[in-house]
Amino acid sequence: MEPVLEFINVCFSYHSPDGETPALSGISLSVLPGEFIAVVGPSGCGKTTLLSLISGLLRPESGQIRLFGKPCGSSGTNIGYMLQKDHLFEWRTVYDNVLLGPQIRHSLNQETETQVSAMLDTYGLSAFKDSPPSALSGGMRQRAALIRTLALEPDLLLLDEPFSALDYQTRLEVGDDIGGILRKEGKTAVLVTHDLAEAITLADRVIILSHRPARIKKILSLHFGEEFDTPLKRRSAPCFSEYFDKIWKELKSNG
Ligand code: ADP
């Protein structure tokens, strides 16, 4: 199976008048279609830099990034984003917000409208179609933001701390929700988070980064039994705390 995303020995440093800030060092990894990858590491280690490189906002200093086997930038890969802020526009209805991407791209057609309406229905938002975003709860807003992203049919989703602005209970619910939606839609996703539990409950593999300049300390594959098929159920799985301990120890180790 061809990877959606490959990092081959990627290094990156920021340059400013004050000097050089090495951010990533020798990163190699690949992400397969439908995989959900979580990236964890100490604050300021280079996690967001990794996403900026995938999205093409930054270019590697050395090494290569490939999307569907082609160099990043010339691959034509459709990348979707989900960020901490949902950036829903209050002056547009929920429906007009989720259709914003196709409208801007001039690709809005009957098929997209049908798909988006079906997603609003499946994910419990159709009653709020004509409401402004302020009528939605925090969790519903994140769901609407995700549908807006999915309306553009991304080949790869980048999630940068998407739940960290939510209160704890909403965060659990929304994590469960969004994780479920992404699995159902079979999306390939890279999640950056400082929340280890979130990484363990959502991902197939967790990439553990070192302090800056980030290098990969360990890649942990997660295996839960079939009965633990949602993020909330994973929290109660016996191996949840084992995985938590492993990642925690790895982050604390100096190696
Ligand atoms: P993380 O997402 O893991 O918190 P970042 O990828 O945002 O870390 O940043 C990695 C390092 O690069 C940090 O030390 C940060 O201060 C530095 N950095 C980020 N952006 C810039 C920039 N535009 N110019 C200089 N240094 C930067």
Short mmCIF file of C-alpha atoms and ligand atoms in Angstrom, two decimals:
data_model
loop_
_atom_site.label_atom_id
_atom_site.label_comp_id
_atom_site.label_asym_id
_atom_site.label_seq_id
_atom_site.Cartn_x
_atom_site.Cartn_y
_atom_site.Cartn_z
CA MET A 1 0.00 0.00 0.00
CA GLU A 2 1.43 3.39 -0.96
CA PRO A 3 1.85 5.72 2.02
CA VAL A 4 -0.20 8.91 2.02
CA LEU A 5 2.64 10.73 3.73
CA GLU A 6 6.38 10.06 4.05
CA PHE A 7 9.08 11.96 5.90
CA ILE A 8 12.56 10.90 4.83
CA ASN A 9 15.28 12.15 7.16
CA VAL A 10 13.74 15.62 7.42
CA CYS A 11 15.58 18.43 9.22
CA PHE A 12 14.33 21.96 9.71
CA SER A 13 15.60 25.10 11.47
CA TYR A 14 14.12 28.57 11.84
CA HIS A 15 16.41 31.45 10.94
CA SER A 16 16.03 34.91 12.40
CA PRO A 17 18.33 37.89 13.06
CA ASP A 18 18.84 36.42 16.56
CA GLY A 19 20.21 33.20 15.13
CA GLU A 20 19.19 29.71 14.22
CA THR A 21 16.57 27.62 16.03
CA PRO A 22 16.85 23.96 15.04
CA ALA A 23 13.32 22.53 15.27
CA LEU A 24 13.36 19.07 13.65
CA SER A 25 16.20 16.62 13.29
CA GLY A 26 16.26 13.53 11.07
CA ILE A 27 12.52 12.78 11.10
CA SER A 28 11.53 9.68 9.12
CA LEU A 29 8.06 8.22 9.20
CA SER A 30 5.29 7.08 6.92
CA VAL A 31 1.52 7.19 7.25
CA LEU A 32 -0.68 4.68 5.43
CA PRO A 33 -4.15 5.35 3.99
CA GLY A 34 -6.81 5.41 6.70
CA GLU A 35 -4.24 5.58 9.52
CA PHE A 36 -4.68 7.91 12.47
CA ILE A 37 -1.34 9.12 13.79
CA ALA A 38 -0.88 11.15 16.96
CA VAL A 39 2.26 13.20 17.56
CA VAL A 40 3.20 13.98 21.16
CA GLY A 41 6.20 15.70 22.65
CA PRO A 42 7.29 18.43 25.06
CA SER A 43 5.94 21.92 24.51
CA GLY A 44 8.00 23.81 21.92
CA CYS A 45 9.67 20.68 20.56
CA GLY A 46 8.52 21.12 16.96
CA LYS A 47 5.08 19.48 16.66
CA THR A 48 3.38 22.40 14.89
CA THR A 49 6.47 22.80 12.71
CA LEU A 50 5.92 19.21 11.56
CA LEU A 51 2.36 20.09 10.47
CA SER A 52 3.53 23.30 8.76
CA LEU A 53 6.00 21.23 6.75
CA ILE A 54 3.29 18.73 5.71
CA SER A 55 1.00 21.56 4.64
CA GLY A 56 3.80 23.11 2.56
CA LEU A 57 3.90 26.36 4.59
CA LEU A 58 7.52 25.52 5.41
CA ARG A 59 10.05 23.56 3.38
CA PRO A 60 12.53 21.05 4.79
CA GLU A 61 16.11 22.18 5.10
CA SER A 62 17.23 18.70 4.20
CA GLY A 63 15.48 15.41 3.58
CA GLN A 64 12.20 14.91 1.75
CA ILE A 65 8.49 14.98 2.40
CA ARG A 66 6.32 12.98 0.01
CA LEU A 67 2.57 12.94 -0.34
CA PHE A 68 1.23 9.97 -2.30
CA GLY A 69 4.78 9.34 -3.51
CA LYS A 70 5.25 12.84 -4.92
CA PRO A 71 7.30 15.70 -3.48
CA CYS A 72 5.27 17.86 -1.12
CA GLY A 73 4.17 20.99 -3.01
CA SER A 74 3.76 19.26 -6.38
CA SER A 75 1.56 16.39 -5.22
CA GLY A 76 -1.82 18.17 -5.57
CA THR A 77 -2.87 16.49 -2.31
CA ASN A 78 -5.99 17.96 -0.78
CA ILE A 79 -5.14 18.68 2.85
CA GLY A 80 -7.79 19.52 5.44
CA TYR A 81 -7.22 21.27 8.76
CA MET A 82 -8.85 21.27 12.13
CA LEU A 83 -7.51 23.78 14.59
CA GLN A 84 -8.13 24.83 18.18
CA LYS A 85 -10.50 27.60 17.08
CA ASP A 86 -13.38 26.51 14.89
CA HIS A 87 -13.41 29.78 12.89
CA LEU A 88 -17.12 29.49 12.13
CA PHE A 89 -18.55 32.76 10.85
CA GLU A 90 -21.38 34.11 12.98
CA TRP A 91 -22.90 35.99 10.03
CA ARG A 92 -23.43 32.76 8.09
CA THR A 93 -25.82 29.97 9.02
CA VAL A 94 -24.38 26.58 10.03
CA TYR A 95 -25.26 25.27 6.55
CA ASP A 96 -23.53 28.17 4.80
CA ASN A 97 -20.51 27.75 7.06
CA VAL A 98 -20.04 24.08 6.20
CA LEU A 99 -20.36 24.87 2.49
CA LEU A 100 -17.87 27.72 2.62
CA GLY A 101 -14.90 25.74 1.24
CA PRO A 102 -16.62 24.45 -1.92
CA GLN A 103 -18.13 27.92 -2.45
CA ILE A 104 -14.72 29.59 -2.30
CA ARG A 105 -13.31 26.97 -4.63
CA HIS A 106 -16.27 27.34 -6.99
CA SER A 107 -16.78 23.60 -6.75
CA LEU A 108 -20.18 23.65 -5.08
CA ASN A 109 -22.59 21.30 -6.83
CA GLN A 110 -25.68 19.25 -6.04
CA GLU A 111 -23.58 16.23 -5.03
CA THR A 112 -21.59 18.22 -2.45
CA GLU A 113 -24.77 19.75 -1.07
CA THR A 114 -26.33 16.29 -0.73
CA GLN A 115 -23.21 14.91 0.97
CA VAL A 116 -22.99 17.82 3.38
CA SER A 117 -26.70 17.58 4.24
CA ALA A 118 -26.27 13.86 4.87
CA MET A 119 -23.32 14.53 7.22
CA LEU A 120 -25.27 17.22 9.09
CA ASP A 121 -28.03 14.67 9.48
CA THR A 122 -25.79 11.76 10.52
CA TYR A 123 -23.89 13.89 13.02
CA GLY A 124 -26.95 15.50 14.61
CA LEU A 125 -26.77 19.02 13.25
CA SER A 126 -29.54 19.16 10.67
CA ALA A 127 -31.95 20.82 13.12
CA PHE A 128 -29.43 23.69 13.38
CA LYS A 129 -28.83 24.04 9.65
CA ASP A 130 -30.38 27.50 9.46
CA SER A 131 -29.13 28.71 12.83
CA PRO A 132 -26.08 30.87 13.46
CA PRO A 133 -23.04 29.11 15.04
CA SER A 134 -23.82 30.80 18.39
CA ALA A 135 -26.82 28.46 18.72
CA LEU A 136 -24.45 25.47 18.90
CA SER A 137 -22.67 23.99 21.92
CA GLY A 138 -18.86 23.83 21.91
CA GLY A 139 -18.95 20.20 20.81
CA MET A 140 -21.48 20.86 18.06
CA ARG A 141 -19.35 23.72 16.77
CA GLN A 142 -16.34 21.40 16.46
CA ARG A 143 -18.53 18.88 14.62
CA ALA A 144 -19.68 21.63 12.24
CA ALA A 145 -16.05 22.66 11.73
CA LEU A 146 -15.14 19.07 10.91
CA ILE A 147 -18.01 18.73 8.40
CA ARG A 148 -16.83 21.99 6.79
CA THR A 149 -13.37 20.42 6.44
CA LEU A 150 -14.75 17.09 5.15
CA ALA A 151 -16.88 18.94 2.56
CA LEU A 152 -13.62 19.56 0.70
CA GLU A 153 -12.96 15.80 0.64
CA PRO A 154 -9.41 16.03 2.02
CA ASP A 155 -6.97 13.19 1.33
CA LEU A 156 -5.20 13.98 4.58
CA LEU A 157 -6.38 15.75 7.71
CA LEU A 158 -4.10 17.73 9.99
CA LEU A 159 -5.44 18.26 13.50
CA ASP A 160 -3.55 20.77 15.63
CA GLU A 161 -4.73 20.54 19.27
CA PRO A 162 -8.32 20.69 18.00
CA PHE A 163 -9.98 20.07 21.37
CA SER A 164 -7.76 22.03 23.72
CA ALA A 165 -10.07 25.06 23.92
CA LEU A 166 -12.92 22.90 25.24
CA ASP A 167 -13.73 22.14 28.87
CA TYR A 168 -12.78 18.66 30.08
CA GLN A 169 -16.16 16.95 29.74
CA THR A 170 -16.87 18.46 26.32
CA ARG A 171 -13.37 17.54 25.28
CA LEU A 172 -14.00 13.86 26.05
CA GLU A 173 -17.32 13.90 24.22
CA VAL A 174 -15.98 15.77 21.21
CA GLY A 175 -12.88 13.57 21.02
CA ASP A 176 -15.17 10.56 20.96
CA ASP A 177 -17.38 12.20 18.36
CA ILE A 178 -14.68 13.44 16.03
CA GLY A 179 -12.66 10.22 16.35
CA GLY A 180 -15.79 8.25 15.45
CA ILE A 181 -16.55 10.46 12.45
CA LEU A 182 -13.01 10.20 11.09
CA ARG A 183 -13.02 6.40 11.44
CA LYS A 184 -16.42 6.17 9.77
CA GLU A 185 -15.30 8.36 6.89
CA GLY A 186 -12.01 6.36 6.64
CA LYS A 187 -9.84 9.48 6.78
CA THR A 188 -6.07 9.57 7.14
CA ALA A 189 -5.19 11.94 9.94
CA VAL A 190 -2.21 13.40 11.79
CA LEU A 191 -3.10 14.78 15.23
CA VAL A 192 -0.77 16.97 17.24
CA THR A 193 -1.62 17.02 20.93
CA HIS A 194 -0.04 17.49 24.33
CA ASP A 195 -2.77 15.31 25.84
CA LEU A 196 -1.43 11.76 26.08
CA ALA A 197 -4.85 10.26 26.86
CA GLU A 198 -6.28 11.91 23.77
CA ALA A 199 -3.47 10.48 21.64
CA ILE A 200 -4.01 6.96 23.05
CA THR A 201 -7.78 7.02 22.65
CA LEU A 202 -7.75 8.29 19.07
CA ALA A 203 -4.68 6.99 17.29
CA ASP A 204 -3.41 3.82 15.63
CA ARG A 205 0.17 4.89 16.33
CA VAL A 206 1.72 7.48 18.61
CA ILE A 207 4.90 9.26 17.53
CA ILE A 208 6.86 10.40 20.57
CA LEU A 209 9.18 13.33 19.95
CA SER A 210 12.19 14.46 21.98
CA HIS A 211 12.92 17.98 23.19
CA ARG A 212 13.83 20.46 20.46
CA PRO A 213 15.23 19.85 17.93
CA ALA A 214 12.64 17.10 17.78
CA ARG A 215 13.71 13.65 16.73
CA ILE A 216 11.56 10.56 16.96
CA LYS A 217 12.19 8.84 20.28
CA LYS A 218 9.74 6.06 19.72
CA ILE A 219 6.78 5.03 17.58
CA LEU A 220 4.21 3.12 19.59
CA SER A 221 1.58 1.01 17.78
CA LEU A 222 -1.66 0.77 19.74
CA HIS A 223 -3.74 -2.39 19.78
CA PHE A 224 -7.08 -2.46 21.54
CA GLY A 225 -9.54 -5.34 21.50
CA GLU A 226 -12.59 -5.08 19.26
CA GLU A 227 -14.79 -4.29 22.24
CA PHE A 228 -12.85 -1.05 22.76
CA ASP A 229 -13.89 0.45 19.44
CA THR A 230 -14.52 4.05 20.50
CA PRO A 231 -12.23 6.58 22.19
CA LEU A 232 -14.37 6.56 25.36
CA LYS A 233 -14.28 2.75 25.56
CA ARG A 234 -10.52 2.79 25.02
CA ARG A 235 -10.17 4.82 28.23
CA SER A 236 -11.51 1.86 30.18
CA ALA A 237 -9.37 -0.77 28.41
CA PRO A 238 -6.77 -2.50 30.64
CA CYS A 239 -3.96 -1.57 28.23
CA PHE A 240 -4.84 2.15 28.31
CA SER A 241 -2.78 2.82 31.44
CA GLU A 242 0.08 0.62 30.14
CA TYR A 243 0.28 2.73 27.01
CA PHE A 244 0.03 5.90 29.09
CA ASP A 245 2.94 4.78 31.29
CA LYS A 246 5.06 3.79 28.31
CA ILE A 247 4.62 7.17 26.61
CA TRP A 248 5.10 9.07 29.86
CA LYS A 249 8.36 7.22 30.63
CA GLU A 250 9.60 7.76 27.10
CA LEU A 251 8.89 11.50 27.31
CA LYS A 252 10.68 11.75 30.66
CA SER A 253 13.73 9.75 29.61
CA ASN A 254 16.80 11.65 28.48
CA GLY A 255 17.72 9.27 25.68
P1 ADP B 1 5.32 22.82 19.46
O1 ADP B 1 4.21 22.82 18.46
O2 ADP B 1 5.88 21.46 19.73
O3 ADP B 1 4.96 23.52 20.74
P2 ADP B 1 6.62 24.52 17.49
O4 ADP B 1 6.73 23.65 16.30
O5 ADP B 1 5.56 25.56 17.49
O6 ADP B 1 6.55 23.64 18.82
O7 ADP B 1 8.01 25.29 17.68
C1 ADP B 1 9.26 24.61 17.78
C2 ADP B 1 10.35 25.60 18.15
O8 ADP B 1 10.57 26.50 17.08
C3 ADP B 1 10.01 26.43 19.38
O9 ADP B 1 11.18 26.57 20.14
C4 ADP B 1 9.58 27.76 18.81
O10 ADP B 1 9.91 28.81 19.69
C5 ADP B 1 10.42 27.84 17.54
N1 ADP B 1 9.70 28.58 16.50
C6 ADP B 1 8.46 28.34 16.06
N2 ADP B 1 8.13 29.21 15.07
C7 ADP B 1 9.21 30.01 14.90
C8 ADP B 1 9.52 31.10 14.03
N3 ADP B 1 8.64 31.53 13.13
N4 ADP B 1 10.75 31.67 14.13
C9 ADP B 1 11.65 31.24 15.03
N5 ADP B 1 11.43 30.21 15.88
C10 ADP B 1 10.24 29.60 15.82
#
